[in-house]
Amino acid sequence: MSKLNDHILIVGGGTAGWLTAAIVAKSLSCKQKNSVKVTLVESPDIPILGVGEGTWPNLRATLRKIGVSESDFIRECDATFKQGAEFVNWRVTPKSGSTESYYHPLSTVNHSSYDFNLAPYWLLQDEAIRQPYDRAVASQARICDLGLAPKQIVMPEYSAAQEYAYHLNANKFAEFLKQHCINNLGVHFVSANVTNVHLDDDDFVSHVDTDSHESARIAADFFVDCSGARGLLINQTYKIGWVDISNIILNDTALAVQVDYPDQQQAIKTHTISTAQTAGWIWDIGLQSRRGVGHVYSSRHISEDQATSQLLNYIDQPEQELSVRKIKLNHGYREKFWHKNTVAIGMSAGFIEPLEASAIFLFDAAANMIAAQFPRRREDMAYVEETFNTHLTMRMERTVEFIKMHYCISLRRDSQYWIDNCNSDSIPANLRRRLDFWKNHPPTKYDFDNAWEPFNLDSYLYVLYGMGYKTDLSANRSAFSDIDRANRLFADVDTATKLLSSKLPLQRELIEKVRQFGFTRV
């Protein structure tokens, strides 16, 4: 009889650890008899990094799956609704006193991958009269401009009029997940520091030692390393190599600050704002009680004092005493994420700058893969290891390419930073091939060879044409003859926008109603 994998030990908490615990415990029904046991050991001495405050729509599905009330989540985690990201001053060098922007919204009226690709028809319109791409093909950019929420209070939990994700307080979210895991999902919690890791004769992790008197030795069959950048298992024990991407993603430092609203009834933005600077960009995320603001920059191109000055100038609230926290960014990912009976999730697996808020998505995707293919027999481990490593490596590579695209197609040349970002040597080869092809062909679903790529066709179209990328269709105009259908679909966007604008509440208004009444649970 082969040995069964009956006990999963997650080393490390935070968002990565507790989200993994919740997904695995719920998916494998760990409260049932003869199921897998899930234990999480978390250090009481290491604070949560707590920077990532933006999410993707997949988190809605996960919260619903693990049995979380959306109303409780919003109340407890200072959460607000996110409908996309607005990119300010990325396309061209800004003129004094003026800005320009485009949106990467979460919704489309017609999905280009499986409905009808409007991009070529938009490209063939007269530039002098056509709307910006984000407004021509979707309602959500205009909904964001109006500060409207993606749903009404009468809609049940997790339902929507527009696709949405969340902005949240990462520290509160980790604690919220922790309590849900312990109280509702049967996860066993140990508060302790891991002091040593032991391997068996097959080089599998057998157990860990901790500084807890009650749980000095914790044995398990399978281990998840959520210990952050230290990588207690994947790095310090197994010495798995690191793929450095600092030649592609040039930013290496972040300055983060929490900014109180001057007026607690101030409007809350319903999207992330990312404003390009001379050597980086500033994020601006509106929560219920404050804003999370930070400057991600390259220390090779600007000093800390200059970066701090740009950040404070952006915030422009001299009356507030602001505590700026400096965070070093080590961009890259593991050469492999699953080794033997150990898998890394979170910062131990890799980190790619938060421009498109991909961190929590990658945690979620990894945890769901583990749960879906969890090998109960040790002899099945090698197959799942190979599959997991292949898929997660692809996700990391595609995330790097998509993030880089925001920089390398910019027309900004006002600093060495932007010049260096557009240097072809800093652009991944796969992205260079795609961009070259897209000079004369609009992207289609056939450019994406894996169904699980993190960024889909619509995401690429929003960024490409929001940034003003030039695709010349003059030699292939005849291939796009369904002009009447395209015009009807463009008109449908305008119709939908008018209807939504008249029905949806302001973000602050909806949040207050959720706090007071809550959504209907289904």
Tab-separated table of N, CA, C and O in Angstrom, residues 113-171:
chain	number	residue	atom	x	y	z
A	113	SER	N	-12.095	37.626	-27.550
A	113	SER	CA	-11.618	36.258	-27.760
A	113	SER	C	-12.708	35.338	-28.290
A	113	SER	O	-12.433	34.430	-29.054
A	114	TYR	N	-13.955	35.567	-27.864
A	114	TYR	CA	-14.981	34.603	-28.269
A	114	TYR	C	-16.282	35.247	-28.759
A	114	TYR	O	-17.214	34.540	-29.120
A	115	ASP	N	-16.375	36.573	-28.764
A	115	ASP	CA	-17.555	37.213	-29.329
A	115	ASP	C	-17.220	37.813	-30.696
A	115	ASP	O	-17.421	37.191	-31.726
A	116	PHE	N	-16.701	39.022	-30.659
A	116	PHE	CA	-16.396	39.726	-31.907
A	116	PHE	C	-15.315	40.739	-31.589
A	116	PHE	O	-15.472	41.564	-30.693
A	117	ASN	N	-14.229	40.687	-32.321
A	117	ASN	CA	-13.092	41.571	-32.050
A	117	ASN	C	-13.325	42.917	-32.736
A	117	ASN	O	-13.250	43.036	-33.956
A	118	LEU	N	-13.607	43.923	-31.918
A	118	LEU	CA	-13.870	45.258	-32.457
A	118	LEU	C	-12.596	46.038	-32.762
A	118	LEU	O	-12.658	47.081	-33.432
A	119	ALA	N	-11.460	45.551	-32.296
A	119	ALA	CA	-10.219	46.317	-32.431
A	119	ALA	C	-9.903	46.703	-33.883
A	119	ALA	O	-9.576	47.869	-34.149
A	120	PRO	N	-9.957	45.776	-34.843
A	120	PRO	CA	-9.611	46.188	-36.217
A	120	PRO	C	-10.566	47.230	-36.776
A	120	PRO	O	-10.163	48.113	-37.544
A	121	TYR	N	-11.840	47.142	-36.402
A	121	TYR	CA	-12.813	48.122	-36.891
A	121	TYR	C	-12.572	49.478	-36.246
A	121	TYR	O	-12.766	50.522	-36.891
A	122	TRP	N	-12.152	49.473	-35.003
A	122	TRP	CA	-11.766	50.731	-34.345
A	122	TRP	C	-10.534	51.320	-35.015
A	122	TRP	O	-10.472	52.530	-35.270
A	123	LEU	N	-9.572	50.480	-35.344
A	123	LEU	CA	-8.347	50.958	-35.996
A	123	LEU	C	-8.630	51.580	-37.360
A	123	LEU	O	-7.931	52.511	-37.786
A	124	LEU	N	-9.640	51.082	-38.033
A	124	LEU	CA	-9.945	51.573	-39.377
A	124	LEU	C	-10.804	52.844	-39.370
A	124	LEU	O	-11.040	53.428	-40.429
A	125	GLN	N	-11.262	53.253	-38.196
A	125	GLN	CA	-12.024	54.498	-38.118
A	125	GLN	C	-11.100	55.703	-38.296
A	125	GLN	O	-9.895	55.624	-38.070
A	126	ASP	N	-11.679	56.817	-38.665
A	126	ASP	CA	-10.938	58.062	-38.811
A	126	ASP	C	-10.436	58.509	-37.436
A	126	ASP	O	-11.227	58.706	-36.508
A	127	GLU	N	-9.127	58.623	-37.291
A	127	GLU	CA	-8.542	58.995	-36.003
A	127	GLU	C	-9.078	60.318	-35.479
A	127	GLU	O	-9.154	60.527	-34.261
A	128	ALA	N	-9.454	61.203	-36.345
A	128	ALA	CA	-9.886	62.537	-35.924
A	128	ALA	C	-11.222	62.513	-35.189
A	128	ALA	O	-11.514	63.418	-34.403
A	129	ILE	N	-12.037	61.493	-35.424
A	129	ILE	CA	-13.386	61.490	-34.845
A	129	ILE	C	-13.650	60.286	-33.934
A	129	ILE	O	-14.649	60.276	-33.216
A	130	ARG	N	-12.786	59.291	-33.942
A	130	ARG	CA	-13.079	58.095	-33.155
A	130	ARG	C	-12.848	58.354	-31.663
A	130	ARG	O	-12.024	59.162	-31.267
A	131	GLN	N	-13.589	57.614	-30.850
A	131	GLN	CA	-13.402	57.681	-29.411
A	131	GLN	C	-12.123	56.948	-29.014
A	131	GLN	O	-11.636	56.095	-29.763
A	132	PRO	N	-11.570	57.242	-27.833
A	132	PRO	CA	-10.470	56.404	-27.330
A	132	PRO	C	-10.919	54.951	-27.252
A	132	PRO	O	-12.103	54.662	-27.031
A	133	TYR	N	-9.988	54.036	-27.397
A	133	TYR	CA	-10.330	52.619	-27.483
A	133	TYR	C	-11.114	52.150	-26.265
A	133	TYR	O	-12.120	51.433	-26.391
A	134	ASP	N	-10.665	52.521	-25.046
A	134	ASP	CA	-11.326	52.022	-23.844
A	134	ASP	C	-12.778	52.463	-23.752
A	134	ASP	O	-13.626	51.751	-23.209
A	135	ARG	N	-13.108	53.624	-24.311
A	135	ARG	CA	-14.481	54.110	-24.285
A	135	ARG	C	-15.307	53.593	-25.459
A	135	ARG	O	-16.539	53.489	-25.360
A	136	ALA	N	-14.635	53.261	-26.528
A	136	ALA	CA	-15.356	52.771	-27.711
A	136	ALA	C	-15.871	51.349	-27.530
A	136	ALA	O	-16.934	51.014	-28.056
A	137	VAL	N	-15.121	50.507	-26.798
A	137	VAL	CA	-15.472	49.080	-26.732
A	137	VAL	C	-16.056	48.656	-25.397
A	137	VAL	O	-16.458	47.505	-25.237
A	138	ALA	N	-16.105	49.547	-24.399
A	138	ALA	CA	-16.604	49.165	-23.088
A	138	ALA	C	-17.242	50.351	-22.386
A	138	ALA	O	-16.907	51.509	-22.650
A	139	SER	N	-18.143	50.045	-21.472
A	139	SER	CA	-18.802	51.080	-20.677
A	139	SER	C	-17.986	51.473	-19.452
A	139	SER	O	-18.155	52.571	-18.918
A	140	GLN	N	-17.112	50.596	-19.006
A	140	GLN	CA	-16.565	50.730	-17.665
A	140	GLN	C	-15.657	51.940	-17.481
A	140	GLN	O	-15.611	52.526	-16.389
A	141	ALA	N	-14.935	52.341	-18.513
A	141	ALA	CA	-14.086	53.522	-18.372
A	141	ALA	C	-14.923	54.739	-18.025
A	141	ALA	O	-14.558	55.550	-17.158
A	142	ARG	N	-16.059	54.884	-18.690
A	142	ARG	CA	-16.917	56.039	-18.419
A	142	ARG	C	-17.607	55.911	-17.062
A	142	ARG	O	-17.837	56.913	-16.374
A	143	ILE	N	-17.915	54.684	-16.646
A	143	ILE	CA	-18.485	54.461	-15.318
A	143	ILE	C	-17.467	54.857	-14.240
A	143	ILE	O	-17.811	55.473	-13.228
A	144	CYS	N	-16.207	54.522	-14.479
A	144	CYS	CA	-15.147	54.906	-13.540
A	144	CYS	C	-14.990	56.423	-13.484
A	144	CYS	O	-14.799	56.999	-12.404
A	145	ASP	N	-15.040	57.075	-14.623
A	145	ASP	CA	-14.941	58.532	-14.652
A	145	ASP	C	-16.016	59.179	-13.780
A	145	ASP	O	-15.783	60.224	-13.154
A	146	LEU	N	-17.178	58.558	-13.736
A	146	LEU	CA	-18.297	59.098	-12.962
A	146	LEU	C	-18.237	58.698	-11.493
A	146	LEU	O	-19.069	59.165	-10.699
A	147	GLY	N	-17.300	57.825	-11.141
A	147	GLY	CA	-17.171	57.384	-9.749
A	147	GLY	C	-18.257	56.428	-9.304
A	147	GLY	O	-18.531	56.292	-8.105
A	148	LEU	N	-18.871	55.736	-10.267
A	148	LEU	CA	-19.988	54.854	-9.943
A	148	LEU	C	-19.511	53.451	-9.587
A	148	LEU	O	-18.490	52.981	-10.079
A	149	ALA	N	-20.274	52.791	-8.747
A	149	ALA	CA	-19.969	51.425	-8.321
A	149	ALA	C	-20.391	50.430	-9.407
A	149	ALA	O	-21.169	50.782	-10.309
A	150	PRO	N	-19.927	49.175	-9.337
A	150	PRO	CA	-20.250	48.195	-10.375
A	150	PRO	C	-21.568	47.454	-10.158
A	150	PRO	O	-21.932	46.597	-10.952
A	151	LYS	N	-22.298	47.776	-9.068
A	151	LYS	CA	-23.532	47.049	-8.771
A	151	LYS	C	-24.415	47.894	-7.872
A	151	LYS	O	-24.005	48.973	-7.406
A	152	GLN	N	-25.614	47.388	-7.614
A	152	GLN	CA	-26.565	48.046	-6.725
A	152	GLN	C	-26.707	47.228	-5.442
A	152	GLN	O	-26.436	46.022	-5.416
A	153	ILE	N	-27.189	47.861	-4.379
A	153	ILE	CA	-27.333	47.169	-3.102
A	153	ILE	C	-28.372	46.046	-3.176
A	153	ILE	O	-28.310	45.078	-2.409
A	154	VAL	N	-29.299	46.122	-4.121
A	154	VAL	CA	-30.329	45.081	-4.246
A	154	VAL	C	-29.803	43.832	-4.938
A	154	VAL	O	-30.483	42.798	-4.948
A	155	MET	N	-28.623	43.909	-5.511
A	155	MET	CA	-28.049	42.733	-6.166
A	155	MET	C	-27.438	41.807	-5.119
A	155	MET	O	-26.828	42.274	-4.156
A	156	PRO	N	-27.592	40.501	-5.273
A	156	PRO	CA	-27.036	39.568	-4.290
A	156	PRO	C	-25.512	39.644	-4.221
A	156	PRO	O	-24.856	40.216	-5.098
A	157	GLU	N	-24.977	39.055	-3.173
A	157	GLU	CA	-23.520	38.992	-3.016
A	157	GLU	C	-22.874	38.379	-4.255
A	157	GLU	O	-23.374	37.388	-4.807
A	158	TYR	N	-21.783	38.991	-4.686
A	158	TYR	CA	-20.916	38.529	-5.775
A	158	TYR	C	-21.528	38.669	-7.159
A	158	TYR	O	-20.872	38.380	-8.153
A	159	SER	N	-22.772	39.117	-7.280
A	159	SER	CA	-23.336	39.402	-8.605
A	159	SER	C	-22.942	40.811	-9.002
A	159	SER	O	-22.468	41.596	-8.185
A	160	ALA	N	-23.138	41.154	-10.288
A	160	ALA	CA	-22.621	42.441	-10.746
A	160	ALA	C	-23.332	42.930	-11.995
A	160	ALA	O	-23.817	42.126	-12.800
A	161	ALA	N	-23.378	44.250	-12.149
A	161	ALA	CA	-23.759	44.859	-13.421
A	161	ALA	C	-22.540	45.062	-14.290
A	161	ALA	O	-22.619	45.078	-15.520
A	162	GLN	N	-21.378	45.251	-13.646
A	162	GLN	CA	-20.088	45.365	-14.317
A	162	GLN	C	-19.106	44.454	-13.592
A	162	GLN	O	-19.183	44.296	-12.361
A	163	GLU	N	-18.179	43.873	-14.334
A	163	GLU	CA	-17.154	43.037	-13.707
A	163	GLU	C	-16.400	43.864	-12.662
A	163	GLU	O	-16.169	45.063	-12.842
A	164	TYR	N	-16.026	43.223	-11.553
A	164	TYR	CA	-15.294	43.969	-10.536
A	164	TYR	C	-14.393	43.069	-9.714
A	164	TYR	O	-14.563	41.841	-9.657
A	165	ALA	N	-13.435	43.715	-9.091
A	165	ALA	CA	-12.567	43.088	-8.096
A	165	ALA	C	-12.653	43.967	-6.846
A	165	ALA	O	-13.666	44.640	-6.634
A	166	TYR	N	-11.592	43.950	-6.035
A	166	TYR	CA	-11.624	44.738	-4.805
A	166	TYR	C	-10.308	45.467	-4.589
A	166	TYR	O	-9.245	45.029	-5.026
A	167	HIS	N	-10.397	46.584	-3.864
A	167	HIS	CA	-9.273	47.147	-3.141
A	167	HIS	C	-9.474	46.770	-1.681
A	167	HIS	O	-10.610	46.771	-1.194
A	168	LEU	N	-8.399	46.445	-0.977
A	168	LEU	CA	-8.551	45.976	0.392
A	168	LEU	C	-7.321	46.313	1.227
A	168	LEU	O	-6.246	46.605	0.709
A	169	ASN	N	-7.513	46.275	2.535
A	169	ASN	CA	-6.412	46.410	3.478
A	169	ASN	C	-5.784	45.032	3.636
A	169	ASN	O	-6.404	44.114	4.189
A	170	ALA	N	-4.556	44.857	3.158
A	170	ALA	CA	-3.940	43.529	3.113
A	170	ALA	C	-3.760	42.925	4.498
A	170	ALA	O	-3.916	41.708	4.678
A	171	ASN	N	-3.417	43.729	5.493
A	171	ASN	CA	-3.248	43.208	6.851
A	171	ASN	C	-4.577	42.718	7.418
A	171	ASN	O	-4.653	41.643	8.031
